[in-house]
Structure formats: C-alpha cells, structure tokens
Short mmCIF file of C-alpha atoms in Angstrom, two decimals:
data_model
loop_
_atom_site.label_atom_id
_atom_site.label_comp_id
_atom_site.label_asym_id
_atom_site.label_seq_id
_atom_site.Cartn_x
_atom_site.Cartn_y
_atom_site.Cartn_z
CA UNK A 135 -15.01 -6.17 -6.31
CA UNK A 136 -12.03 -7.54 -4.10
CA UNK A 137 -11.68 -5.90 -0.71
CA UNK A 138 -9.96 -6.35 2.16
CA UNK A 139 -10.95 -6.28 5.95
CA UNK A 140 -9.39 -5.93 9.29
CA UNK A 141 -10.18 -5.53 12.33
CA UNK A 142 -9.87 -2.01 13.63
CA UNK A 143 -7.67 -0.53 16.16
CA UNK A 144 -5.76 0.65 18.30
CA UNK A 145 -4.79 -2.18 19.42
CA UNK A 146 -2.58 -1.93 23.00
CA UNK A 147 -0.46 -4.90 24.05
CA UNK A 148 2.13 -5.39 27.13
CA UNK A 149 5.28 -6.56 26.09
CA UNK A 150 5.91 -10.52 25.38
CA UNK A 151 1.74 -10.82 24.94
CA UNK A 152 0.40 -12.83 22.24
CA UNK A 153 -0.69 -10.74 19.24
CA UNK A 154 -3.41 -11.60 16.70
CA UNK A 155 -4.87 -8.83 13.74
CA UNK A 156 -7.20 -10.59 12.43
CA UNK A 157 -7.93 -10.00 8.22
CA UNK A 158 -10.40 -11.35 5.53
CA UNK A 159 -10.89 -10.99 2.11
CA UNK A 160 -13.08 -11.22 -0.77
CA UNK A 161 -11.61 -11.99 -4.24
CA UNK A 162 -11.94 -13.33 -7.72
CA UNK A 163 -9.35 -15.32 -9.01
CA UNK A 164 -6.82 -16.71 -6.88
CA UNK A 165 -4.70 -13.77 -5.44
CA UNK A 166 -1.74 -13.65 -3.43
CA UNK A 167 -2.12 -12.19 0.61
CA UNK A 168 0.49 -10.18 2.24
CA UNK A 169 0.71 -8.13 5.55
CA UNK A 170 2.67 -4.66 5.38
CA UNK A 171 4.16 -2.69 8.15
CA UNK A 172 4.40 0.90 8.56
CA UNK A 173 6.83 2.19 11.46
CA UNK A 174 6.51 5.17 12.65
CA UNK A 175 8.08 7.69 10.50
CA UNK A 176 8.86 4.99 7.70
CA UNK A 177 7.03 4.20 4.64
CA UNK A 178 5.77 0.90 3.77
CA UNK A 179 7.28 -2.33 4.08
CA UNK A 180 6.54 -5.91 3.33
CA UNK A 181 6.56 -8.19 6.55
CA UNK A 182 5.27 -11.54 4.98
CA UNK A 183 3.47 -12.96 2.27
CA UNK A 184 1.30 -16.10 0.82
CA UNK A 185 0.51 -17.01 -2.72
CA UNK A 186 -1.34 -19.81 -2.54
CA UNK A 187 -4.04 -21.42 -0.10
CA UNK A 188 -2.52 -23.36 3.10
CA UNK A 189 1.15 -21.20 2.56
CA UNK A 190 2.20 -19.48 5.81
CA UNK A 191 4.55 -16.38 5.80
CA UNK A 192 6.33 -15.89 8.26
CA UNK A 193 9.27 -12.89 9.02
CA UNK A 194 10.57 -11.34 12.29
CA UNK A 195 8.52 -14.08 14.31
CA UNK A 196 5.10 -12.77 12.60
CA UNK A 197 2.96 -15.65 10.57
CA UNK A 198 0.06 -15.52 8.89
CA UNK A 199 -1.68 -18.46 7.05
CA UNK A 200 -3.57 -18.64 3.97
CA UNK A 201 -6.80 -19.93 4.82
CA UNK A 202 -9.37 -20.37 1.37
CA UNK A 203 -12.14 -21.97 3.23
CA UNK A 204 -12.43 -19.16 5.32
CA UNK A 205 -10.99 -16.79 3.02
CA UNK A 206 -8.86 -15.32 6.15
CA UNK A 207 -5.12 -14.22 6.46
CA UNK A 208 -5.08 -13.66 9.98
CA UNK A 209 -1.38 -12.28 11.39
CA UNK A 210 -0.11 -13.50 14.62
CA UNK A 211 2.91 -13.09 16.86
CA UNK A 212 3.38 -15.57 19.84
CA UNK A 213 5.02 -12.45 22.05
CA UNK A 214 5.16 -9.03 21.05
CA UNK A 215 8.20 -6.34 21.59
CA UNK A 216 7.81 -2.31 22.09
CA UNK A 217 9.63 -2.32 18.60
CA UNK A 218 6.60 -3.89 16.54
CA UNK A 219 4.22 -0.55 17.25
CA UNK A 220 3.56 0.29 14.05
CA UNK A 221 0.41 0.23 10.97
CA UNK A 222 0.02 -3.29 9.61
CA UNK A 223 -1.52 -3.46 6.53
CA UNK A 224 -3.60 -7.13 5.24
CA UNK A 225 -3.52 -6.64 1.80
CA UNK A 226 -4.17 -8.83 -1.08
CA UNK A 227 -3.05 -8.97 -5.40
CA UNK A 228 -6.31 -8.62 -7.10
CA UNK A 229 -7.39 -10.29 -10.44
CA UNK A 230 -5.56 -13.90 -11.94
CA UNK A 231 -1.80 -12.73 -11.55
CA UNK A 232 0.15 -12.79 -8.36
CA UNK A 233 0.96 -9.55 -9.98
CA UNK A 234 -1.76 -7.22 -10.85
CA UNK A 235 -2.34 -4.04 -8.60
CA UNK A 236 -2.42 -4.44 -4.62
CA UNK A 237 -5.63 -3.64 -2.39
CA UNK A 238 -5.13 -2.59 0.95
CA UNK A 239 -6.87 -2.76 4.16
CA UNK A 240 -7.41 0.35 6.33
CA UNK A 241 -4.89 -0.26 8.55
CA UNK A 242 -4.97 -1.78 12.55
CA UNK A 243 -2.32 0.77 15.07
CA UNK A 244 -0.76 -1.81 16.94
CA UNK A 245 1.33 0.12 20.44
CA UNK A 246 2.91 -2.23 22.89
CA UNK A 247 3.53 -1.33 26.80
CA UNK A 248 6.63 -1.99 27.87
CA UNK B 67 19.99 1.51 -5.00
CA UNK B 68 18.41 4.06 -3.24
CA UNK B 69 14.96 2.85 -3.02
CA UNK B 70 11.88 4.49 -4.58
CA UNK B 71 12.22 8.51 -4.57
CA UNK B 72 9.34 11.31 -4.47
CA UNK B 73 9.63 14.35 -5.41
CA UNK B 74 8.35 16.50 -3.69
CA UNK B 75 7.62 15.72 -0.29
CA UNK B 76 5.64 17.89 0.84
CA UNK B 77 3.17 20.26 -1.40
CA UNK B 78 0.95 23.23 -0.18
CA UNK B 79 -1.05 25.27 -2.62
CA UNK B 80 -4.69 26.56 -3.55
CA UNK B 81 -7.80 25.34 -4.36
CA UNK B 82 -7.86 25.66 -8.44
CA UNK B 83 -3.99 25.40 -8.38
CA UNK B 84 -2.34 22.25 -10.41
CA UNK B 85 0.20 20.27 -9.08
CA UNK B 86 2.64 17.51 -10.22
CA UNK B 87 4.12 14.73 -8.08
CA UNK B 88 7.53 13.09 -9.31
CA UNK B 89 8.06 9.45 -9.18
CA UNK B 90 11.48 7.29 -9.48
CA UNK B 91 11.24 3.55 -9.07
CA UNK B 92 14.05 1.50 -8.12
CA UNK B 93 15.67 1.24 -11.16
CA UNK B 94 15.02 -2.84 -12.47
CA UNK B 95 11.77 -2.47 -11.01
CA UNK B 96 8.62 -2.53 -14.66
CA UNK B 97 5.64 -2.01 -12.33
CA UNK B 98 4.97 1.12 -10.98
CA UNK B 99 1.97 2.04 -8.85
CA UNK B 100 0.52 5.10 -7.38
CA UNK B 101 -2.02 5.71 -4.03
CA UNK B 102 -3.29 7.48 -1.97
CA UNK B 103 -3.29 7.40 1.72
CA UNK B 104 -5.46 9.88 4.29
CA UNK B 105 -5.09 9.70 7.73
CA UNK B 106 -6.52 6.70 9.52
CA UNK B 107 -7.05 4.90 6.09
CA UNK B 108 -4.98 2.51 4.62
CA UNK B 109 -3.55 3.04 0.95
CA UNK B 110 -6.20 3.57 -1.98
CA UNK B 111 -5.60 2.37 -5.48
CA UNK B 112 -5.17 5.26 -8.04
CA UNK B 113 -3.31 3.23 -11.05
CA UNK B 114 -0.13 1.67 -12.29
CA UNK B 115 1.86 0.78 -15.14
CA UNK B 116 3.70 -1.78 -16.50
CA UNK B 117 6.89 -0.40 -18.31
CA UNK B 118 5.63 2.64 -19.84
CA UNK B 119 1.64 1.20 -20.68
CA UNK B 120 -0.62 2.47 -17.70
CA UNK B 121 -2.89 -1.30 -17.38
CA UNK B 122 -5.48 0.66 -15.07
CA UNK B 123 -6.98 3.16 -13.60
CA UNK B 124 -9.19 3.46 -10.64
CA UNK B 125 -12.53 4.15 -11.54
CA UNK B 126 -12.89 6.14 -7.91
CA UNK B 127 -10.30 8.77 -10.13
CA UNK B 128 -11.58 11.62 -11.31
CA UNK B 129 -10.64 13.03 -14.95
CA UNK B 130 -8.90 15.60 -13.25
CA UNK B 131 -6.04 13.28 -12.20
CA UNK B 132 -3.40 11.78 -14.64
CA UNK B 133 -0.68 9.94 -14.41
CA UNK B 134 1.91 9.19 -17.02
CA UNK B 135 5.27 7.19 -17.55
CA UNK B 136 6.41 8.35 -20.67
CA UNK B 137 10.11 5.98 -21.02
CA UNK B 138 9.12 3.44 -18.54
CA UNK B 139 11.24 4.21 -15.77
CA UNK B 140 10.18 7.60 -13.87
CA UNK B 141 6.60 8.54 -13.38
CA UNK B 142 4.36 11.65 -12.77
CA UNK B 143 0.87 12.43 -11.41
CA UNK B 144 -0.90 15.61 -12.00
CA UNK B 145 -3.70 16.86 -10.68
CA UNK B 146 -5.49 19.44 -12.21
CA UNK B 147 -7.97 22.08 -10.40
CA UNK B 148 -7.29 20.71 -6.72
CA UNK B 149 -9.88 20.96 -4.10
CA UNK B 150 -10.00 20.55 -0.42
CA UNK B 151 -10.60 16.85 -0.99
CA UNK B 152 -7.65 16.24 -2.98
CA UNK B 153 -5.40 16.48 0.38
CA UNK B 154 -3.62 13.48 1.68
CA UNK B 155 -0.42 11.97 1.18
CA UNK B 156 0.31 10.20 -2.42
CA UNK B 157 2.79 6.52 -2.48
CA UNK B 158 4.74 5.57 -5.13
CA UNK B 159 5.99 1.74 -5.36
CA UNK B 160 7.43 -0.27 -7.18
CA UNK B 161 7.67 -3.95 -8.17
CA UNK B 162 8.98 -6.58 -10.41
CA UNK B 163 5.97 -7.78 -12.59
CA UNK B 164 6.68 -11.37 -11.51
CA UNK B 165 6.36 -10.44 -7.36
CA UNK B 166 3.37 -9.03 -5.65
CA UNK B 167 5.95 -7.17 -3.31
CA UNK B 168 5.94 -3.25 -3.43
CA UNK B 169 9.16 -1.35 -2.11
CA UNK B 170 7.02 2.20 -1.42
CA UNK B 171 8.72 5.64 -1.04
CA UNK B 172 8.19 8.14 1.33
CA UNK B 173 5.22 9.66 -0.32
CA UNK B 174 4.33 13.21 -1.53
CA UNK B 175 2.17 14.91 0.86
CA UNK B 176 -0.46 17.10 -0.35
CA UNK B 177 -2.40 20.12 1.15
CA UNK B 178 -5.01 22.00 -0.22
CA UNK B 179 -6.07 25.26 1.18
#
C-alpha cells in the first residue's frame, strides 16, 4: 500500500545552518506530497505542498521538490531559526485524487541551538 | 471561523468503559477525517467522510471503533470496550474535497487505565 518514509530524528541544528529532512514515498496513482508542521503545543499545520512531479512548495523559506524518478519529497531550508523546532510531517494523498485520505510519516523532531 | 473543534480534550476512563469523541469541522469544509497519533509516531489513518457518506475505513480499525457523521457537518467516534491500547491522542481535520490540505484541531486525548 502507499507509505511514507523519513528519516528519523532528533535532529539538532545551530541557528542559520542548512536544514535538510529527507522523505520518500511509495504510491499508486499519482498523489499529491505535502510537509506538515507541528509546534510545540500546536496542532497540525500545512507548511508546503506539491501536486504534481517537478512542482516545488515552498512557505516560510522551506522547499521541497517533487521528485517522481526518485519518488522523493525531500524538505530543505537554506538557514534555520530557533523558531522552526517543531514535528514535520512528509505526508502524501493516497489513491487517483489529490483528494482522497492523507498518509503520514512518523514524524522527524527538528530543535535548533541558538 | 474558529477552526476545527474537539470535544473533549482530554478523556480518562477504564478498561471496558465506552467513550465518544466530538468533532466540528470548519464549517464549508465536506471532508472530514479522523487519526490517531501516539507518542513518537506520526498520525495514523482511522477514516473519513465526505459530507455525511464515510468513503473508508482503515482496515488496521477494529469493529469496536465507529465513527459517524450523521448531517454532514459535525462528527463522532466511539469506541466501545477500551483497552490499554486504545490510549493516544485522536485528530480531527478537515478539508475541502477539491484540496489535499487538512486544517487539524487540537485533538482528543485518550487514557485508558
């Protein structure tokens, strides 16, 4: 079935380091990728998304590009801040709609140093 | 809009013991979904509906949870006989069918003793 994997954590970063969470996928169909963020004490939120192969998403300085031929969604940040600690999620829309239910990934704890 | 409310936040009660958690989507929102998150994991498919029809079901679910969305708008999930197993916390979210993007609430954290 389709499934999601990322690399594991904790991951500790000084401040203004390069950041990469790396995520891959296995699917049917052609789904739609997103990352989701989880700050402390907050539920859930969408950071950036792709629907097709080659998109990037990109939000708060975060991208992430759609890669098909090696059916990755990697997220990177080009220098971090003590505000992004937090859960990000790869996650991906299973089945033929950009719609249908939402898999997750288990998750990679992300703290930066100051 | 206040975002996606659950009801209620925080639930301790006994093995054998039933429970109910209370779902309200943002209010435009057809698609509603429900997982389930333990600590250290990230969140697991349970099921979710489209308007008031639930279009799946997670086949990891046992028969003693259900879920229901009688008007299409609020939603509820029982689960019947808990066990120990049955703790962790359970997300709501919602969604317009035509966006993969879920807006989740708070969640409804379960303990079984």
């Amino acid at each position: 079935g389709d499934s999601v994997t990322q690399m594991e954590g904790p991951v500790t970063l000084s401040e203004e380091a390069f950041l990469t969470i790396n995520c891959t996928y296995t699917a049917t169909g052609y789904p739609s990728l997103f990352w989701y963020v989880q700050y402390p004490g907050e539920g859930l939120q969408l950071l950036l998304k792709a629907t097709k192969a080659d998109d990037k998403g990109s939000n708060k300085g975060f991208e992430a590009t759609y890669r098909k031929e090696t059916t990755s969604f990697h997220l990177e940040k080009g220098s971090v801040q003590v505000s992004d600690s937090a859960v990000y999620f790869c996650a991906l829309s299973a089945g033929y709609s950009s719609a249908s239910k939402i898999i997750f990934g288990s998750g990679t704890r992300l703290s930066i140093r100051p | 809009d206040t975002g996606v409310s659950q009801n209620p936040r925080h639930k301790i009660t006994k093995r054998g013991q039933n429970v109910t958690f209370r779902c309200d989507p943002i209010s435009e929102h057809n698609r509603l979904y429900w997982y389930r998150q333990t600590l250290g994991q990230g969140p697991e498919f349970l099921t979710y509906f489209q308007n008031e029809a639930q279009l799946e079901k997670s086949r990891l679910l046992s028969d003693r949870f259900s879920a229901e969305r009688p008007k299409g708008s609020f939603s509820t999930l029982e689960i019947q006989r808990t066990e120990q197993g049955d703790s962790a916390m359970y997300l709501c979210a919602s969604s317009l069918s035509t966006s993969g993007e879920l807006f989740f609430g708070e969640g409804s954290r379960l303990t079984v003793l």
